[in-house]
DNA sequence: GATGAATGAGACTTCATTCAT
DNA sequence: GATGAATGAAGTCTCATTCAT
């Protein structure tokens, strides 16, 4: 109320403050334990105020996830798209590291949606309107790989979509396991930075380099 | 805990029936909307009976997830470990298809844990006792790849752990996107079976095949 | 209260518009579901405006009922007072039909008062100031019957007040039953217009006509 | 709980106690101010218990009205049906006095239904199942009058249904006005017992006994 | 061991009312 | 006079949990 400019750049409407507060509470307490009372208190408003701006609690939670979308997409777009600069390996390693951070930030909130089918359904409806969703992460990676293919730094026969899914999927799964097994565990063995190994493996492939074995593993027909 | 033969008979103890019912209700309604009343009704017992066998509701939910672990691990172990038989590509494709089914079955339940930090913490404690968790899925894949390396059908320099994470992570992420965006969408483009593309890409790698330089990692910059 | 010309102009003051809107909402939603928000919206004003013109919500509701009084009395006064014209039976039948319409219009709103003792009490206080209330309906009927008695068309020994109560009470009860049992029912048997039977019965009386008395009340059986 | 037989004849189930309490609170506070909290307290149960026995608050209120029906009908049936005994005038006067008591007891509760269209609708549905409603009061009166017609003590051409409606309607309207204008007023003039005048008027009719006037009141065309 | 009526804390939500603009 | 965002008390209803039977 009496704050003049807590953040110089944000309009900080009541609605935004409520969404901010809801996101903080959701991150801290989880969907199951986030109450309207606490969200309102966190935002500095009365509980009833919440219902001036949102139809119900799920509508507010959905708004949190809705606002996450552009955030997510922007982060994704910042995934290095620097085709032709540096090395492919370096770029993809940066990308993987960014993705790990992205998923560490987004996965707990996103996964919570599965706890409530009605919330998930509302989220789907919103995704259908806004074109968005987690699959958006693939796009800049695919675009980058295509650009590198054009530059000859990536195999022209490679499948960029599959490669994007392999790399980002690995990052997401790694974070998933991290979060599941707790902060004290070393999920991916003893490697503090798993990105290089993932990128190296993706670049080199598994197929043996010597065609001494006439196995049908070699697909480039 | 002190039970010696969980599965030697089709037992169907009251406790098991309650866990069964809880799993069904959790799958149908989601963690947020699963009530003890409905679980008890589904099991055919009175609500109070639940508290003869479990400390509280979270204990029952945790038991559902606990019982999922051997199920999960068993499914994972059935992932083809047939090193040397068929082709590597075929085996990994079968594996990817199995993994897709595995995640479709497990991901909604597993992701729900993120909605309740207290439940997640109890789950972590249980994981610390039982050696388990989603990372167990990597093991048979790694073992398989090592065996194929020994047979020369997989590059001896490849990193089996990274490869397992790439392949299984891609499967998990694909299912995650499927579940998020709803049954009506085509998550991975227009391919009904994404497994072959993933496996082909993983086998071939992204690096351009330069006949001059045998190191595929750093190409034509 | 201090307004001198309530109806000299089509005034449509803010206050009147609010009362209008309140009456519409009360008729549509009922006292229990009429909210200040909806009344204000219906009137085209902000919710706060309501409190510039009324002490509280009950004050507004009371104002609706207050304004209903002159309306009611005027309708009642239009009940045919045409002593000496037409026939007594015809005049009373017209009167009964008017009364049925009157109660259909007023009863739902009036009966709602019983749902809230505080509102009812305020209404009573107002009635004590304004001389009004549902009993006003008896007056023109009594006056009419007295005039007909003077003309010899109604038994000079008859009790006009009792007769008015019998006839109007019958109309009110009929509407009460109609409203209670719903629009789909036939409340008073199979007669679409119950007025003639009521009037005939009231005129003739129930006492058997002894042939010794040549009263015209008992005709051509 | 520990009461063994507070009332020797009543089962006094929890449900009944709740309905009892609800009726008491509804009579005391009115529909608009009756809260589930107070009803539960009045019944001596926790608020949640209410929802073990009723779908919601309206369901409980409806149950109150449902239980009023047999009460109402029984009271109505006790309206003197003593055809052939005493005098017609005496019997109808007793009847009118009973009806006044009946309506004094029932009208406030019954009228409250108009405050909430949803409640009224539920009540109508219930009436459609149970055959009941305020029109049931007419039946014993009609039956009585028919019996007296057979005995020759009531004009065989009289319309029993119309007569019942006239008499009971007058009683209901009188009570309605009493309740509206408050306990301190004398609603029907200065007569403490209005029953005799109503009955006398109904029996004698309004038509003049001497056909000295060739007025068109004479209907047998 | 099983029951299920009862509990009661607390969730979500509504809505009459206020007040700074 | 008008506004309408904000209030917060109070309402209805849910549901994990208990306990006498």
GROMACS .gro file of N, CA and C in nm, chain B residues 62-131:
model
  210
  283UNK      N    1   0.256  -4.330   0.090
  283UNK     CA    2   0.395  -4.370   0.080
  283UNK      C    3   0.405  -4.520   0.052
  284UNK      N    4   0.317  -4.597   0.115
  284UNK     CA    5   0.319  -4.741   0.093
  284UNK      C    6   0.287  -4.774  -0.052
  285UNK      N    7   0.199  -4.696  -0.112
  285UNK     CA    8   0.170  -4.717  -0.254
  285UNK      C    9   0.298  -4.698  -0.334
  286UNK      N   10   0.367  -4.591  -0.307
  286UNK     CA   11   0.489  -4.563  -0.382
  286UNK      C   12   0.597  -4.665  -0.350
  287UNK      N   13   0.599  -4.709  -0.226
  287UNK     CA   14   0.697  -4.810  -0.187
  287UNK      C   15   0.674  -4.938  -0.268
  288UNK      N   16   0.549  -4.976  -0.279
  288UNK     CA   17   0.519  -5.098  -0.351
  288UNK      C   18   0.542  -5.083  -0.500
  289UNK      N   19   0.539  -4.956  -0.546
  289UNK     CA   20   0.566  -4.932  -0.687
  289UNK      C   21   0.711  -4.961  -0.721
  290UNK      N   22   0.798  -4.945  -0.622
  290UNK     CA   23   0.941  -4.960  -0.650
  290UNK      C   24   0.976  -5.096  -0.706
  291UNK      N   25   0.944  -5.207  -0.637
  291UNK     CA   26   0.978  -5.338  -0.696
  291UNK      C   27   0.911  -5.357  -0.830
  292UNK      N   28   0.789  -5.308  -0.841
  292UNK     CA   29   0.719  -5.316  -0.969
  292UNK      C   30   0.801  -5.246  -1.077
  293UNK      N   31   0.843  -5.126  -1.044
  293UNK     CA   32   0.921  -5.046  -1.137
  293UNK      C   33   1.050  -5.118  -1.174
  294UNK      N   34   1.117  -5.168  -1.071
  294UNK     CA   35   1.246  -5.231  -1.094
  294UNK      C   36   1.229  -5.359  -1.176
  295UNK      N   37   1.122  -5.429  -1.147
  295UNK     CA   38   1.101  -5.551  -1.223
  295UNK      C   39   1.076  -5.519  -1.370
  296UNK      N   40   0.993  -5.420  -1.393
  296UNK     CA   41   0.968  -5.380  -1.531
  296UNK      C   42   1.098  -5.339  -1.598
  297UNK      N   43   1.178  -5.264  -1.525
  297UNK     CA   44   1.304  -5.217  -1.578
  297UNK      C   45   1.395  -5.335  -1.611
  298UNK      N   46   1.393  -5.435  -1.525
  298UNK     CA   47   1.480  -5.549  -1.547
  298UNK      C   48   1.438  -5.628  -1.669
  299UNK      N   49   1.312  -5.617  -1.700
  299UNK     CA   50   1.267  -5.686  -1.821
  299UNK      C   51   1.306  -5.613  -1.947
  300UNK      N   52   1.358  -5.491  -1.929
  300UNK     CA   53   1.409  -5.422  -2.047
  300UNK      C   54   1.511  -5.515  -2.108
  301UNK      N   55   1.505  -5.533  -2.235
  301UNK     CA   56   1.587  -5.638  -2.296
  301UNK      C   57   1.733  -5.628  -2.256
  302UNK      N   58   1.783  -5.736  -2.204
  302UNK     CA   59   1.923  -5.742  -2.166
  302UNK      C   60   1.993  -5.844  -2.255
  303UNK      N   61   1.937  -5.855  -2.372
  303UNK     CA   62   1.980  -5.963  -2.461
  303UNK      C   63   2.101  -5.922  -2.542
  304UNK      N   64   2.207  -5.896  -2.475
  304UNK     CA   65   2.329  -5.858  -2.547
  304UNK      C   66   2.369  -5.967  -2.646
  305UNK      N   67   2.409  -5.924  -2.763
  305UNK     CA   68   2.455  -6.020  -2.861
  305UNK      C   69   2.346  -6.081  -2.945
  306UNK      N   70   2.225  -6.070  -2.902
  306UNK     CA   71   2.116  -6.125  -2.983
  306UNK      C   72   2.057  -6.014  -3.067
  307UNK      N   73   1.995  -6.046  -3.173
  307UNK     CA   74   1.935  -5.947  -3.260
  307UNK      C   75   2.036  -5.842  -3.300
  308UNK      N   76   1.989  -5.718  -3.310
  308UNK     CA   77   2.080  -5.608  -3.339
  308UNK      C   78   2.077  -5.512  -3.222
  309UNK      N   79   2.182  -5.437  -3.209
  309UNK     CA   80   2.184  -5.334  -3.105
  309UNK      C   81   2.069  -5.237  -3.127
  310UNK      N   82   2.052  -5.197  -3.250
  310UNK     CA   83   1.945  -5.103  -3.279
  310UNK      C   84   1.809  -5.160  -3.240
  311UNK      N   85   1.786  -5.283  -3.276
  311UNK     CA   86   1.658  -5.346  -3.242
  311UNK      C   87   1.640  -5.356  -3.092
  312UNK      N   88   1.744  -5.396  -3.024
  312UNK     CA   89   1.733  -5.411  -2.880
  312UNK      C   90   1.705  -5.277  -2.812
  313UNK      N   91   1.776  -5.175  -2.856
  313UNK     CA   92   1.754  -5.044  -2.793
  313UNK      C   93   1.617  -4.987  -2.828
  314UNK      N   94   1.570  -5.020  -2.948
  314UNK     CA   95   1.436  -4.974  -2.984
  314UNK      C   96   1.332  -5.041  -2.896
  315UNK      N   97   1.346  -5.171  -2.877
  315UNK     CA   98   1.256  -5.239  -2.784
  315UNK      C   99   1.262  -5.175  -2.646
  316UNK      N  100   1.384  -5.147  -2.606
  316UNK     CA  101   1.405  -5.086  -2.475
  316UNK      C  102   1.333  -4.952  -2.466
  317UNK      N  103   1.347  -4.871  -2.569
  317UNK     CA  104   1.284  -4.738  -2.565
  317UNK      C  105   1.133  -4.752  -2.560
  318UNK      N  106   1.081  -4.848  -2.635
  318UNK     CA  107   0.936  -4.868  -2.632
  318UNK      C  108   0.892  -4.911  -2.493
  319UNK      N  109   0.968  -5.001  -2.433
  319UNK     CA  110   0.933  -5.043  -2.297
  319UNK      C  111   0.938  -4.925  -2.202
  320UNK      N  112   1.040  -4.843  -2.219
  320UNK     CA  113   1.055  -4.728  -2.128
  320UNK      C  114   0.939  -4.631  -2.143
  321UNK      N  115   0.895  -4.613  -2.266
  321UNK     CA  116   0.780  -4.524  -2.285
  321UNK      C  117   0.659  -4.575  -2.208
  322UNK      N  118   0.637  -4.706  -2.218
  322UNK     CA  119   0.525  -4.763  -2.143
  322UNK      C  120   0.545  -4.750  -1.993
  323UNK      N  121   0.667  -4.774  -1.953
  323UNK     CA  122   0.700  -4.763  -1.811
  323UNK      C  123   0.669  -4.623  -1.759
  324UNK      N  124   0.712  -4.523  -1.829
  324UNK     CA  125   0.691  -4.387  -1.780
  324UNK      C  126   0.545  -4.345  -1.790
  325UNK      N  127   0.478  -4.391  -1.894
  325UNK     CA  128   0.335  -4.359  -1.902
  325UNK      C  129   0.263  -4.413  -1.779
  326UNK      N  130   0.308  -4.526  -1.733
  326UNK     CA  131   0.243  -4.588  -1.618
  326UNK      C  132   0.283  -4.521  -1.487
  327UNK      N  133   0.407  -4.482  -1.476
  327UNK     CA  134   0.460  -4.441  -1.347
  327UNK      C  135   0.464  -4.289  -1.326
  328UNK      N  136   0.478  -4.215  -1.434
  328UNK     CA  137   0.507  -4.074  -1.417
  328UNK      C  138   0.399  -3.995  -1.343
  329UNK      N  139   0.272  -4.018  -1.373
  329UNK     CA  140   0.172  -3.937  -1.302
  329UNK      C  141   0.177  -3.959  -1.151
  330UNK      N  142   0.188  -4.084  -1.113
  330UNK     CA  143   0.195  -4.112  -0.970
  330UNK      C  144   0.323  -4.055  -0.910
  331UNK      N  145   0.434  -4.080  -0.978
  331UNK     CA  146   0.562  -4.034  -0.923
  331UNK      C  147   0.570  -3.882  -0.915
  332UNK      N  148   0.520  -3.814  -1.017
  332UNK     CA  149   0.530  -3.669  -1.017
  332UNK      C  150   0.446  -3.606  -0.908
  333UNK      N  151   0.338  -3.675  -0.872
  333UNK     CA  152   0.251  -3.620  -0.767
  333UNK      C  153   0.326  -3.594  -0.638
  334UNK      N  154   0.433  -3.669  -0.616
  334UNK     CA  155   0.508  -3.651  -0.493
  334UNK      C  156   0.555  -3.507  -0.474
  335UNK      N  157   0.578  -3.438  -0.586
  335UNK     CA  158   0.627  -3.301  -0.574
  335UNK      C  159   0.522  -3.205  -0.518
  336UNK      N  160   0.400  -3.250  -0.515
  336UNK     CA  161   0.294  -3.162  -0.464
  336UNK      C  162   0.298  -3.150  -0.313
  337UNK      N  163   0.364  -3.245  -0.248
  337UNK     CA  164   0.363  -3.244  -0.102
  337UNK      C  165   0.503  -3.273  -0.048
  338UNK      N  166   0.572  -3.169  -0.008
  338UNK     CA  167   0.710  -3.185   0.039
  338UNK      C  168   0.721  -3.286   0.153
  339UNK      N  169   0.620  -3.293   0.238
  339UNK     CA  170   0.632  -3.388   0.348
  339UNK      C  171   0.626  -3.530   0.296
  340UNK      N  172   0.536  -3.553   0.202
  340UNK     CA  173   0.529  -3.685   0.140
  340UNK      C  174   0.659  -3.717   0.068
  341UNK      N  175   0.710  -3.619  -0.002
  341UNK     CA  176   0.835  -3.641  -0.076
  341UNK      C  177   0.948  -3.676   0.021
  342UNK      N  178   0.950  -3.609   0.133
  342UNK     CA  179   1.056  -3.636   0.229
  342UNK      C  180   1.044  -3.779   0.284
  343UNK      N  181   0.922  -3.820   0.315
  343UNK     CA  182   0.904  -3.957   0.362
  343UNK      C  183   0.947  -4.057   0.257
  344UNK      N  184   0.918  -4.022   0.133
  344UNK     CA  185   0.956  -4.109   0.023
  344UNK      C  186   1.108  -4.119   0.013
  345UNK      N  187   1.173  -4.005   0.032
  345UNK     CA  188   1.320  -4.006   0.027
  345UNK      C  189   1.378  -4.092   0.138
  346UNK      N  190   1.320  -4.081   0.255
  346UNK     CA  191   1.368  -4.163   0.367
  346UNK      C  192   1.355  -4.312   0.331
  347UNK      N  193   1.245  -4.344   0.272
  347UNK     CA  194   1.223  -4.483   0.233
  347UNK      C  195   1.323  -4.526   0.127
  348UNK      N  196   1.349  -4.436   0.030
  348UNK     CA  197   1.448  -4.468  -0.072
  348UNK      C  198   1.585  -4.491  -0.011
  349UNK      N  199   1.613  -4.413   0.094
  349UNK     CA  200   1.744  -4.428   0.158
  349UNK      C  201   1.756  -4.566   0.222
  350UNK      N  202   1.645  -4.619   0.272
  350UNK     CA  203   1.649  -4.754   0.331
  350UNK      C  204   1.650  -4.859   0.220
  351UNK      N  205   1.541  -4.871   0.153
  351UNK     CA  206   1.542  -4.953   0.031
  351UNK      C  207   1.635  -4.885  -0.067
  352UNK      N  208   1.715  -4.965  -0.133
  352UNK     CA  209   1.794  -4.905  -0.240
  352UNK      C  210   1.705  -4.907  -0.364
   0.00000   0.00000   0.00000
